Amino acid sequence: MQNLEKIIVNTLRKANYTNNKRVDQFLVNLALYSPLGILPGESQEKYAEKANIPKTKITNYSAGLGVATGLIKLALADKVDDYSLTEFLGMPTRSLAIYTLTDSMIRLNYANITGKPMGTLLIEGYRRTKGIINKKE
């Protein structure tokens, strides 16, 4: 596990995969910020501290990508409803798009207002309530 953490931190610190700095940063954003943005805020904060990047950078990039994919899902749901063979996929796709947009907007606002990172609502919700859920009476 230490080797994986070392690879993640080194990749977050500096990316030199190609000669183009913008392409390198795009690859890091796509490959690391999105999956790391799902993790609880404490884990994101730990990685950001070790990599010497702003605390909310991982959350902002991950949630920003979530907004983009949510809008794509919403547009896809509208197109899927137009065809009789796929119209049954419209409502589930629209529901997933709305959840993705809501999750991303809450995370963006929380990170920018409080200055602390936040993972997805499901993971953060479980992490914050697991003591209450697992409590035996």
PDB file of C-alpha atoms in Angstrom:
ATOM      1  CA  MET A   1       0.000   0.000   0.000  1.00  0.00           C
ATOM      2  CA  GLN A   2       2.902   2.360   0.649  1.00  0.00           C
ATOM      3  CA  ASN A   3       4.116   1.962  -2.949  1.00  0.00           C
ATOM      4  CA  LEU A   4       0.705   2.905  -4.344  1.00  0.00           C
ATOM      5  CA  GLU A   5       0.535   5.958  -2.091  1.00  0.00           C
ATOM      6  CA  LYS A   6       4.047   6.957  -3.166  1.00  0.00           C
ATOM      7  CA  ILE A   7       3.086   6.680  -6.858  1.00  0.00           C
ATOM      8  CA  ILE A   8      -0.059   8.755  -6.300  1.00  0.00           C
ATOM      9  CA  VAL A   9       1.781  11.499  -4.429  1.00  0.00           C
ATOM     10  CA  ASN A  10       4.603  11.638  -6.986  1.00  0.00           C
ATOM     11  CA  THR A  11       2.106  11.832  -9.838  1.00  0.00           C
ATOM     12  CA  LEU A  12       0.187  14.601  -8.083  1.00  0.00           C
ATOM     13  CA  ARG A  13       3.381  16.573  -7.496  1.00  0.00           C
ATOM     14  CA  LYS A  14       4.685  16.669 -11.018  1.00  0.00           C
ATOM     15  CA  ALA A  15       3.600  15.114 -14.269  1.00  0.00           C
ATOM     16  CA  ASN A  16       6.129  14.771 -17.067  1.00  0.00           C
ATOM     17  CA  TYR A  17       4.621  12.309 -19.478  1.00  0.00           C
ATOM     18  CA  THR A  18       4.798  14.332 -22.682  1.00  0.00           C
ATOM     19  CA  ASN A  19       6.521  17.503 -23.861  1.00  0.00           C
ATOM     20  CA  ASN A  20       3.295  19.491 -23.545  1.00  0.00           C
ATOM     21  CA  LYS A  21       2.615  20.734 -20.002  1.00  0.00           C
ATOM     22  CA  ARG A  22      -1.129  21.185 -20.655  1.00  0.00           C
ATOM     23  CA  VAL A  23      -1.469  17.583 -21.840  1.00  0.00           C
ATOM     24  CA  ASP A  24       0.425  16.389 -18.768  1.00  0.00           C
ATOM     25  CA  GLN A  25      -1.890  18.314 -16.458  1.00  0.00           C
ATOM     26  CA  PHE A  26      -4.959  17.013 -18.304  1.00  0.00           C
ATOM     27  CA  LEU A  27      -3.749  13.428 -17.854  1.00  0.00           C
ATOM     28  CA  VAL A  28      -3.194  13.991 -14.129  1.00  0.00           C
ATOM     29  CA  ASN A  29      -6.614  15.621 -13.779  1.00  0.00           C
ATOM     30  CA  LEU A  30      -8.358  12.797 -15.582  1.00  0.00           C
ATOM     31  CA  ALA A  31      -6.384   9.926 -14.091  1.00  0.00           C
ATOM     32  CA  LEU A  32      -6.045  11.051 -10.491  1.00  0.00           C
ATOM     33  CA  TYR A  33      -8.309  13.891  -9.444  1.00  0.00           C
ATOM     34  CA  SER A  34     -11.511  12.159 -10.497  1.00  0.00           C
ATOM     35  CA  PRO A  35     -10.962   8.872  -8.617  1.00  0.00           C
ATOM     36  CA  LEU A  36      -9.360  10.598  -5.619  1.00  0.00           C
ATOM     37  CA  GLY A  37     -12.257  13.038  -5.455  1.00  0.00           C
ATOM     38  CA  ILE A  38     -14.583  10.175  -4.561  1.00  0.00           C
ATOM     39  CA  LEU A  39     -12.627   9.418  -1.380  1.00  0.00           C
ATOM     40  CA  PRO A  40     -13.597  11.007   1.948  1.00  0.00           C
ATOM     41  CA  GLY A  41     -12.362  14.523   2.596  1.00  0.00           C
ATOM     42  CA  GLU A  42      -9.766  13.396   5.147  1.00  0.00           C
ATOM     43  CA  SER A  43      -8.051  11.182   2.571  1.00  0.00           C
ATOM     44  CA  GLN A  44      -8.103  13.954  -0.026  1.00  0.00           C
ATOM     45  CA  GLU A  45      -6.614  16.349   2.502  1.00  0.00           C
ATOM     46  CA  LYS A  46      -3.845  13.869   3.307  1.00  0.00           C
ATOM     47  CA  TYR A  47      -2.897  13.444  -0.365  1.00  0.00           C
ATOM     48  CA  ALA A  48      -3.057  17.190  -1.016  1.00  0.00           C
ATOM     49  CA  GLU A  49      -0.808  17.896   1.971  1.00  0.00           C
ATOM     50  CA  LYS A  50       1.771  15.317   0.895  1.00  0.00           C
ATOM     51  CA  ALA A  51       1.739  16.541  -2.715  1.00  0.00           C
ATOM     52  CA  ASN A  52       1.884  20.234  -1.743  1.00  0.00           C
ATOM     53  CA  ILE A  53      -1.264  21.209  -3.653  1.00  0.00           C
ATOM     54  CA  PRO A  54      -4.270  23.196  -2.381  1.00  0.00           C
ATOM     55  CA  LYS A  55      -6.607  21.166  -0.166  1.00  0.00           C
ATOM     56  CA  THR A  56      -9.708  21.618  -2.297  1.00  0.00           C
ATOM     57  CA  LYS A  57      -8.076  21.119  -5.706  1.00  0.00           C
ATOM     58  CA  ILE A  58      -8.934  17.402  -5.906  1.00  0.00           C
ATOM     59  CA  THR A  59     -12.565  18.011  -4.906  1.00  0.00           C
ATOM     60  CA  ASN A  60     -12.939  20.905  -7.339  1.00  0.00           C
ATOM     61  CA  TYR A  61     -11.624  18.964 -10.325  1.00  0.00           C
ATOM     62  CA  SER A  62     -13.594  15.839  -9.451  1.00  0.00           C
ATOM     63  CA  ALA A  63     -16.840  17.740  -8.902  1.00  0.00           C
ATOM     64  CA  GLY A  64     -16.245  19.820 -12.036  1.00  0.00           C
ATOM     65  CA  LEU A  65     -15.963  16.643 -14.058  1.00  0.00           C
ATOM     66  CA  GLY A  66     -19.121  15.432 -12.312  1.00  0.00           C
ATOM     67  CA  VAL A  67     -20.993  18.524 -13.484  1.00  0.00           C
ATOM     68  CA  ALA A  68     -19.805  17.933 -17.060  1.00  0.00           C
ATOM     69  CA  THR A  69     -20.772  14.253 -17.055  1.00  0.00           C
ATOM     70  CA  GLY A  70     -24.100  15.068 -15.381  1.00  0.00           C
ATOM     71  CA  LEU A  71     -24.952  17.488 -18.172  1.00  0.00           C
ATOM     72  CA  ILE A  72     -23.955  14.897 -20.781  1.00  0.00           C
ATOM     73  CA  LYS A  73     -26.181  12.308 -19.072  1.00  0.00           C
ATOM     74  CA  LEU A  74     -29.051  14.779 -19.035  1.00  0.00           C
ATOM     75  CA  ALA A  75     -28.662  15.468 -22.762  1.00  0.00           C
ATOM     76  CA  LEU A  76     -28.412  11.726 -23.408  1.00  0.00           C
ATOM     77  CA  ALA A  77     -31.615  11.107 -21.452  1.00  0.00           C
ATOM     78  CA  ASP A  78     -33.462  13.567 -23.684  1.00  0.00           C
ATOM     79  CA  LYS A  79     -32.180  11.854 -26.829  1.00  0.00           C
ATOM     80  CA  VAL A  80     -32.952   8.361 -25.508  1.00  0.00           C
ATOM     81  CA  ASP A  81     -36.601   9.314 -24.894  1.00  0.00           C
ATOM     82  CA  ASP A  82     -37.085  10.096 -28.584  1.00  0.00           C
ATOM     83  CA  TYR A  83     -36.741   6.481 -29.753  1.00  0.00           C
ATOM     84  CA  SER A  84     -39.298   3.782 -28.981  1.00  0.00           C
ATOM     85  CA  LEU A  85     -36.713   1.032 -28.425  1.00  0.00           C
ATOM     86  CA  THR A  86     -34.790   2.960 -25.770  1.00  0.00           C
ATOM     87  CA  GLU A  87     -37.431   5.146 -24.151  1.00  0.00           C
ATOM     88  CA  PHE A  88     -37.441   2.969 -21.022  1.00  0.00           C
ATOM     89  CA  LEU A  89     -33.866   4.154 -20.349  1.00  0.00           C
ATOM     90  CA  GLY A  90     -34.860   7.814 -20.243  1.00  0.00           C
ATOM     91  CA  MET A  91     -36.092   8.072 -16.652  1.00  0.00           C
ATOM     92  CA  PRO A  92     -33.217   6.103 -15.025  1.00  0.00           C
ATOM     93  CA  THR A  93     -30.673   8.096 -17.026  1.00  0.00           C
ATOM     94  CA  ARG A  94     -32.353  11.371 -16.081  1.00  0.00           C
ATOM     95  CA  SER A  95     -32.402  10.332 -12.403  1.00  0.00           C
ATOM     96  CA  LEU A  96     -28.710   9.448 -12.477  1.00  0.00           C
ATOM     97  CA  ALA A  97     -27.930  12.756 -14.188  1.00  0.00           C
ATOM     98  CA  ILE A  98     -29.826  14.730 -11.556  1.00  0.00           C
ATOM     99  CA  TYR A  99     -28.076  12.846  -8.743  1.00  0.00           C
ATOM    100  CA  THR A 100     -24.672  13.457 -10.353  1.00  0.00           C
ATOM    101  CA  LEU A 101     -25.363  17.170 -10.795  1.00  0.00           C
ATOM    102  CA  THR A 102     -26.698  17.532  -7.236  1.00  0.00           C
ATOM    103  CA  ASP A 103     -23.753  15.652  -5.732  1.00  0.00           C
ATOM    104  CA  SER A 104     -21.221  17.669  -7.698  1.00  0.00           C
ATOM    105  CA  MET A 105     -22.787  21.049  -6.943  1.00  0.00           C
ATOM    106  CA  ILE A 106     -23.017  20.292  -3.209  1.00  0.00           C
ATOM    107  CA  ARG A 107     -19.370  19.201  -3.165  1.00  0.00           C
ATOM    108  CA  LEU A 108     -18.209  22.281  -5.094  1.00  0.00           C
ATOM    109  CA  ASN A 109     -20.105  24.653  -2.821  1.00  0.00           C
ATOM    110  CA  TYR A 110     -18.984  22.897   0.375  1.00  0.00           C
ATOM    111  CA  ALA A 111     -15.329  22.906  -0.703  1.00  0.00           C
ATOM    112  CA  ASN A 112     -15.372  26.555  -1.746  1.00  0.00           C
ATOM    113  CA  ILE A 113     -17.288  27.831   1.295  1.00  0.00           C
ATOM    114  CA  THR A 114     -15.518  25.862   4.035  1.00  0.00           C
ATOM    115  CA  GLY A 115     -12.133  25.384   2.375  1.00  0.00           C
ATOM    116  CA  LYS A 116     -12.222  21.669   3.177  1.00  0.00           C
ATOM    117  CA  PRO A 117     -12.405  18.818   0.666  1.00  0.00           C
ATOM    118  CA  MET A 118     -15.453  16.553   0.454  1.00  0.00           C
ATOM    119  CA  GLY A 119     -15.962  13.144  -1.138  1.00  0.00           C
ATOM    120  CA  THR A 120     -19.143  11.929  -2.785  1.00  0.00           C
ATOM    121  CA  LEU A 121     -22.304  12.218  -0.736  1.00  0.00           C
ATOM    122  CA  LEU A 122     -22.702   8.456  -0.303  1.00  0.00           C
ATOM    123  CA  ILE A 123     -19.181   7.912   1.010  1.00  0.00           C
ATOM    124  CA  GLU A 124     -19.127  11.068   3.135  1.00  0.00           C
ATOM    125  CA  GLY A 125     -22.575  10.290   4.511  1.00  0.00           C
ATOM    126  CA  TYR A 126     -21.525   6.798   5.530  1.00  0.00           C
ATOM    127  CA  ARG A 127     -18.234   7.994   7.022  1.00  0.00           C
ATOM    128  CA  ARG A 128     -19.963  10.638   9.116  1.00  0.00           C
ATOM    129  CA  THR A 129     -22.799   8.391  10.331  1.00  0.00           C
ATOM    130  CA  LYS A 130     -21.073   4.998  10.622  1.00  0.00           C
ATOM    131  CA  GLY A 131     -20.761   5.394  14.400  1.00  0.00           C
ATOM    132  CA  ILE A 132     -24.519   5.888  14.679  1.00  0.00           C
ATOM    133  CA  ILE A 133     -25.328   3.119  12.186  1.00  0.00           C
ATOM    134  CA  ASN A 134     -22.999   0.528  13.721  1.00  0.00           C
ATOM    135  CA  LYS A 135     -23.909   1.409  17.305  1.00  0.00           C
ATOM    136  CA  LYS A 136     -25.335  -1.550  19.182  1.00  0.00           C
ATOM    137  CA  GLU A 137     -28.028  -0.802  21.701  1.00  0.00           C
TER     138      GLU A 137
END
